[in-house]
Tab-separated table of C-alpha atoms in Angstrom:
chain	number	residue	atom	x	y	z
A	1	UNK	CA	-5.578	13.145	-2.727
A	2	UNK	CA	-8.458	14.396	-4.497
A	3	UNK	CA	-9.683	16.074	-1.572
A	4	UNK	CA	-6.496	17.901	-0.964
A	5	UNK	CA	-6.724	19.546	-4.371
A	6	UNK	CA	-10.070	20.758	-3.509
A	7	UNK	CA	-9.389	22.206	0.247
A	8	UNK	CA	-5.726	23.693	-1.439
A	9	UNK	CA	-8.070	25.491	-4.402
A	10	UNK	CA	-10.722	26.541	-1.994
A	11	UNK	CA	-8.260	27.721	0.608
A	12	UNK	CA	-5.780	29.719	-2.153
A	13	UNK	CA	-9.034	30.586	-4.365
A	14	UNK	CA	-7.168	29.629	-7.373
A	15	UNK	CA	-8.099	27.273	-9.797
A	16	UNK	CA	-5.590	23.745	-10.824
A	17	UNK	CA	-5.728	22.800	-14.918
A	18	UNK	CA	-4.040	19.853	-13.970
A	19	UNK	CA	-2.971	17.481	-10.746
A	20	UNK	CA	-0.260	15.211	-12.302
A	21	UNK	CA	-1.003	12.051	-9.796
A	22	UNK	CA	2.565	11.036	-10.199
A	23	UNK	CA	4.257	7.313	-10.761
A	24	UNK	CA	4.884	4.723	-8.686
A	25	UNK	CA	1.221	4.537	-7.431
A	26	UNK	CA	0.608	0.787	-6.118
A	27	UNK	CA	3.953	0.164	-5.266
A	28	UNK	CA	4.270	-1.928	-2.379
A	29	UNK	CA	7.341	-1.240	-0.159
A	30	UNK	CA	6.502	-3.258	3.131
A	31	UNK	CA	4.223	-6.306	3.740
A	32	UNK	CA	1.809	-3.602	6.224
A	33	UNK	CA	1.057	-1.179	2.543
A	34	UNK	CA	-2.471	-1.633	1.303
A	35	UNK	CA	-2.377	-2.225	-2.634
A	36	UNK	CA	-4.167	-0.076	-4.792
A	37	UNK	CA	-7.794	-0.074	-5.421
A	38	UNK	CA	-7.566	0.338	-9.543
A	39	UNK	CA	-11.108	0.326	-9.841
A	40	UNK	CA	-11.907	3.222	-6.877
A	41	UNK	CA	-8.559	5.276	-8.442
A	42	UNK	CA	-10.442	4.954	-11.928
A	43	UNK	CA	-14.111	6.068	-10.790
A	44	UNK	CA	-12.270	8.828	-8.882
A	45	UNK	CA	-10.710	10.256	-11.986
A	46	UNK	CA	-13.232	9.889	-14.041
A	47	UNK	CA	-15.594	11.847	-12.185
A	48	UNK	CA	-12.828	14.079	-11.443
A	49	UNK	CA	-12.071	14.356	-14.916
A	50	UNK	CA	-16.349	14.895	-15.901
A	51	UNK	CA	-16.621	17.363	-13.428
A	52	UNK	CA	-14.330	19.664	-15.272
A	53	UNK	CA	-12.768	21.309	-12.596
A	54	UNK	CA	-9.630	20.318	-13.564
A	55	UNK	CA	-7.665	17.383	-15.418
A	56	UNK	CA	-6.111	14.187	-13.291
A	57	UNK	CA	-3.319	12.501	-14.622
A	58	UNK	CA	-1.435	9.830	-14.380
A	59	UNK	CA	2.160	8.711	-14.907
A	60	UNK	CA	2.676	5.497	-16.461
A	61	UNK	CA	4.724	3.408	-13.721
């Protein structure tokens, strides 16, 4: 995802103060869905967040 919000501000040339993540994150609806990885999601924002491009957030699910 992250790198979507990078090629969508590089291709538009406008700058995000926010990408609101969504809910429901994690959710497994079939036996095939990969769960999570907390711990990569959490580095990923938080060097996201330090770079101060712009903000990630997430939902509470």
């Amino acid at each position: 995802m992250f790198l979507l919000v990078e090629k969508v501000q590089n291709t538009l040339s406008y700058k995000l103060k926010y990408v609101n993540m969504g809910s429901g994150m994690g959710v497994q609806y079939s036996k095939s869905d990969v769960p999570l990885d907390l711990d990569r999601l959490k580095n990923d924002v938080i060097v996201i967040n330090n770079a101060g491009s712009y903000a990630a957030v997430l939902s509470p699910m």
